[in-house]
Coordinates of N, CA and C in Angstrom, one line a residue:
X1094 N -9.2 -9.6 4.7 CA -8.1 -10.5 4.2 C -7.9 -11.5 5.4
X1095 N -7.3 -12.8 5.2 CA -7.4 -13.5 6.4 C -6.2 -14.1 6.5
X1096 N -5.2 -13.7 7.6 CA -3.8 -14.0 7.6 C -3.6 -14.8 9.3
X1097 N -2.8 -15.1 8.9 CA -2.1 -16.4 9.6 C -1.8 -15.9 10.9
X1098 N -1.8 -16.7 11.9 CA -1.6 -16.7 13.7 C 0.1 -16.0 13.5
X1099 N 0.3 -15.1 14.7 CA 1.9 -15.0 14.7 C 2.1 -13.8 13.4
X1100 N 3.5 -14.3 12.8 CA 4.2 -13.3 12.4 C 4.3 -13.1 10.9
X1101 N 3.0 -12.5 10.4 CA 2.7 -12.4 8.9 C 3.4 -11.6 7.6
X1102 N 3.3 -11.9 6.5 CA 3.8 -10.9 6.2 C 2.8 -10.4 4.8
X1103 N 2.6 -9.0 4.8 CA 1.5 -9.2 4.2 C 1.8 -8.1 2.8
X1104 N 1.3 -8.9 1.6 CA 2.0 -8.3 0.3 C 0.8 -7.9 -0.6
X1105 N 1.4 -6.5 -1.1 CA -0.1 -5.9 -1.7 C 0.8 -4.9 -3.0
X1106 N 0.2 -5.5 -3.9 CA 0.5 -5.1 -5.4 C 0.1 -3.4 -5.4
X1107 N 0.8 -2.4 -5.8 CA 0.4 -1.4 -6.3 C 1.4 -0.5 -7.2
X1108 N 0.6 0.4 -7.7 CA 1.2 1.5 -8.5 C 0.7 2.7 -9.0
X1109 N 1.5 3.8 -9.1 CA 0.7 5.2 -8.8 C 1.2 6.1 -10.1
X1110 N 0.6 7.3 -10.3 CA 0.7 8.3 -11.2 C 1.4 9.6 -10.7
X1111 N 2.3 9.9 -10.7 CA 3.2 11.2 -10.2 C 2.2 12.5 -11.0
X1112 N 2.2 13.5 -9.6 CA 2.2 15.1 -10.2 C 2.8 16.0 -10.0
X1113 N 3.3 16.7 -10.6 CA 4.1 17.7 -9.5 C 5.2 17.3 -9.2
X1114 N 5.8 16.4 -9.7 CA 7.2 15.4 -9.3 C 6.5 14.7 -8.4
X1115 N 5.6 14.3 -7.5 CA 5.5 13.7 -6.2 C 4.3 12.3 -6.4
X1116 N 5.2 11.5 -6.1 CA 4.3 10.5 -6.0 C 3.2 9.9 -5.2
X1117 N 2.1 9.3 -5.0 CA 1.5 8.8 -4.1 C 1.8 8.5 -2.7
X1118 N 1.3 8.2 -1.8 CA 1.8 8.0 -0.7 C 0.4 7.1 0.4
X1119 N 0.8 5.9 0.5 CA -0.2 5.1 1.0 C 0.4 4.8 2.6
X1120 N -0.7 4.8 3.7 CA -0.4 4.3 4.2 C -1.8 2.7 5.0
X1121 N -0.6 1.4 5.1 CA -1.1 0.3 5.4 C -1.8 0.2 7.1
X1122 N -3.1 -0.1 6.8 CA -3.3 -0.6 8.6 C -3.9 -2.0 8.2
X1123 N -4.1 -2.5 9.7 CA -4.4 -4.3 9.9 C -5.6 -3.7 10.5
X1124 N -7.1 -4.1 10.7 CA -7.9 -3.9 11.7 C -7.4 -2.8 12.5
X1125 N -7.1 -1.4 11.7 CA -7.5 -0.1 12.7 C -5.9 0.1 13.1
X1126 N -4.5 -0.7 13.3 CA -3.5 -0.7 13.4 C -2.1 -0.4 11.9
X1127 N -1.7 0.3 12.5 CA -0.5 1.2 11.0 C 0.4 -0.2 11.0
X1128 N 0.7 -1.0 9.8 CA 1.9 -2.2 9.5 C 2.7 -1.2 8.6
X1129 N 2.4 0.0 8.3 CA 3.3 0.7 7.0 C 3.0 1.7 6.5
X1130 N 4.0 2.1 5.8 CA 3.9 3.7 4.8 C 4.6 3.8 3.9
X1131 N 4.8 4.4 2.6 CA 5.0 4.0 1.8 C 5.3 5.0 0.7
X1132 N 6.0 5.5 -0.5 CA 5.8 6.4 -1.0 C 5.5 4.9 -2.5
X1133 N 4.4 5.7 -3.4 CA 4.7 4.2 -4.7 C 4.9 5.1 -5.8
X1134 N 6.6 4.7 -6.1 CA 7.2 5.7 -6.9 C 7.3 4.9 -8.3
X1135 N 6.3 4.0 -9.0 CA 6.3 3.8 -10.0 C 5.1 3.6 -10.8
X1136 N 5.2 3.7 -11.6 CA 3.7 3.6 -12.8 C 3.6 1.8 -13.3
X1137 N 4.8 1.3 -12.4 CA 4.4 -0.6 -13.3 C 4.0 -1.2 -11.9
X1138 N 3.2 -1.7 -12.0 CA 2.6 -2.7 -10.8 C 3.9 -3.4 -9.6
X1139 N 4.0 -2.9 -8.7 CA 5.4 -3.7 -7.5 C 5.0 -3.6 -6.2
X1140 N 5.4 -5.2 -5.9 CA 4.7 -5.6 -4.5 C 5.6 -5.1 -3.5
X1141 N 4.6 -4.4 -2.6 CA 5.2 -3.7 -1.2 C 5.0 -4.8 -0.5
X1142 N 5.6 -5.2 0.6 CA 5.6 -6.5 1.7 C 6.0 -5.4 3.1
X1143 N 4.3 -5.9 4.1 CA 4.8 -5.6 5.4 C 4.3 -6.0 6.2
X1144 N 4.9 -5.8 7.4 CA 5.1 -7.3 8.6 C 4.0 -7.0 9.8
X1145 N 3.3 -7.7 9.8 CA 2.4 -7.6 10.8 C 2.8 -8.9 12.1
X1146 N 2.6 -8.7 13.2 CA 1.9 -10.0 14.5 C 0.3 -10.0 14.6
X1147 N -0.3 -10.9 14.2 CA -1.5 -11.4 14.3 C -2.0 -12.1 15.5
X1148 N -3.5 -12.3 15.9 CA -4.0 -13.3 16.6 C -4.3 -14.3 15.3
X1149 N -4.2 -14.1 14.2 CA -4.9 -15.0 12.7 C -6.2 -14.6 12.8
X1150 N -7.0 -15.6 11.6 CA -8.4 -15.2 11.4 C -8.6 -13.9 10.1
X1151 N -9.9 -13.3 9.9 CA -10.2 -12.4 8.9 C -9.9 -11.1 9.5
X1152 N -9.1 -10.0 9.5 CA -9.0 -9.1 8.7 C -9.3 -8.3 8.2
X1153 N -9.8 -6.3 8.9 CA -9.3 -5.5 7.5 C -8.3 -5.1 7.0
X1154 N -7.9 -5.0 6.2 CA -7.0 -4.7 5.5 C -7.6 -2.9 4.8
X1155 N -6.7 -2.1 4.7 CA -7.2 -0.5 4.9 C -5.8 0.2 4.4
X1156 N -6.0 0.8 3.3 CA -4.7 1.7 2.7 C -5.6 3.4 2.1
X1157 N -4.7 4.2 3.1 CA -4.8 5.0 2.8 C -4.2 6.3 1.8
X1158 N -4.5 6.9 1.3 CA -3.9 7.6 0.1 C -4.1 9.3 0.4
X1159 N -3.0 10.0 1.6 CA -3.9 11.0 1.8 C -3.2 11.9 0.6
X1160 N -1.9 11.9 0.0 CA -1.6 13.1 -0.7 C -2.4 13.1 -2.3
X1161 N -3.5 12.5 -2.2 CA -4.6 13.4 -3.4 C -4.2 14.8 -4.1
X1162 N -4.2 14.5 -5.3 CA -3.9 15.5 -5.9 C -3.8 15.8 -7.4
X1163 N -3.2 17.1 -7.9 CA -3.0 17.1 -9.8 C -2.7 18.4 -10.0
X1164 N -2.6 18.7 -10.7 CA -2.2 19.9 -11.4 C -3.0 20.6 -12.7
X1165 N -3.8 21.2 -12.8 CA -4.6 21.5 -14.2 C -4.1 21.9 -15.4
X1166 N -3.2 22.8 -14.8 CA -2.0 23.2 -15.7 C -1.4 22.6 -16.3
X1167 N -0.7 21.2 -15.8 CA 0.1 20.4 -16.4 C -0.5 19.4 -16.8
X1168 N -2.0 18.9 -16.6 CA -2.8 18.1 -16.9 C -2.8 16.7 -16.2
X1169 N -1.9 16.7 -15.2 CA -1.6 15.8 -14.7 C -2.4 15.4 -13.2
X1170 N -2.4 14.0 -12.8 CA -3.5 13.5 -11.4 C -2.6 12.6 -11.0
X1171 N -2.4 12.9 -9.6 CA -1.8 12.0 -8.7 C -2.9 10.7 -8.4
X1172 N -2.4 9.4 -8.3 CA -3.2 8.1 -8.2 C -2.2 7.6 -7.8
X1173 N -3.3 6.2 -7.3 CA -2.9 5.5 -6.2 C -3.8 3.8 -6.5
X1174 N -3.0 3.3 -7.5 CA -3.6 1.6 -7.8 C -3.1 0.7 -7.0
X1175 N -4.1 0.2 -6.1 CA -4.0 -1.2 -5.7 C -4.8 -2.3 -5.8
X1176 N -4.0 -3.5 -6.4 CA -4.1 -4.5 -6.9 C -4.5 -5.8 -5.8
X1177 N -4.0 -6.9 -6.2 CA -3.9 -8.2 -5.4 C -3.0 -7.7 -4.1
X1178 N -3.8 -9.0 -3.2 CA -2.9 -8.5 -1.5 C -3.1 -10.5 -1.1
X1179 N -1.5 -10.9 -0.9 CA -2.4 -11.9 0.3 C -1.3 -11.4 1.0
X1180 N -1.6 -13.2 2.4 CA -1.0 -12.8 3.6 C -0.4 -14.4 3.7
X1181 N 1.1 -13.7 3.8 CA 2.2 -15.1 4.4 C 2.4 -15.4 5.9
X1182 N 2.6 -16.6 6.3 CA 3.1 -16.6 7.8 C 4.9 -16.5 7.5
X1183 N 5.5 -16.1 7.8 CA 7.1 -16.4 8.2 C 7.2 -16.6 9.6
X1184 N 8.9 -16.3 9.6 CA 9.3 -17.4 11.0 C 10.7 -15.9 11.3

């Protein structure tokens, strides 16, 4: 992703599938650094926003989903959709 010099803010669409009552749980890094964490407690698509300081330039962008999971029983799979991401400068 390629975000702006300074003080970014960086917005990434997602939405998840509950099991077990428990929702997904992502956590955001910038090139190898944590900007966030997150639980995504809905099934409609809603943009999480978080704040990074940059040098600018490209960008990985890296979310991770460690509570994987489901239930066989109840037929149910914990997921974790992520969608569109850019990056704003603010002030």
């Amino acid at each position: 992703i390629e975000v702006p010099k300074g003080k970014a803010l960086i917005k990434l669409k997602a939405k998840g599938d509950e099991s077990r009552g428990v929702w997904p749980y992502m956590i955001v890094e910038l090139d190898g650094q944590e900007i966030g964490e997150t639980f995504v407690d809905t099934a409609q698509w809603e943009e999480y926003v978080f704040k990074a300081d940059t040098d600018g330039g490209i960008k990985v962008l890296s979310v991770t989903f460690p509570n994987d999971g489901g239930d066989e029983k109840e037929g149910t799979d914990r997921n974790l959709y992520v969608g569109d991401v850019k990056a704003e400068k603010y002030e």
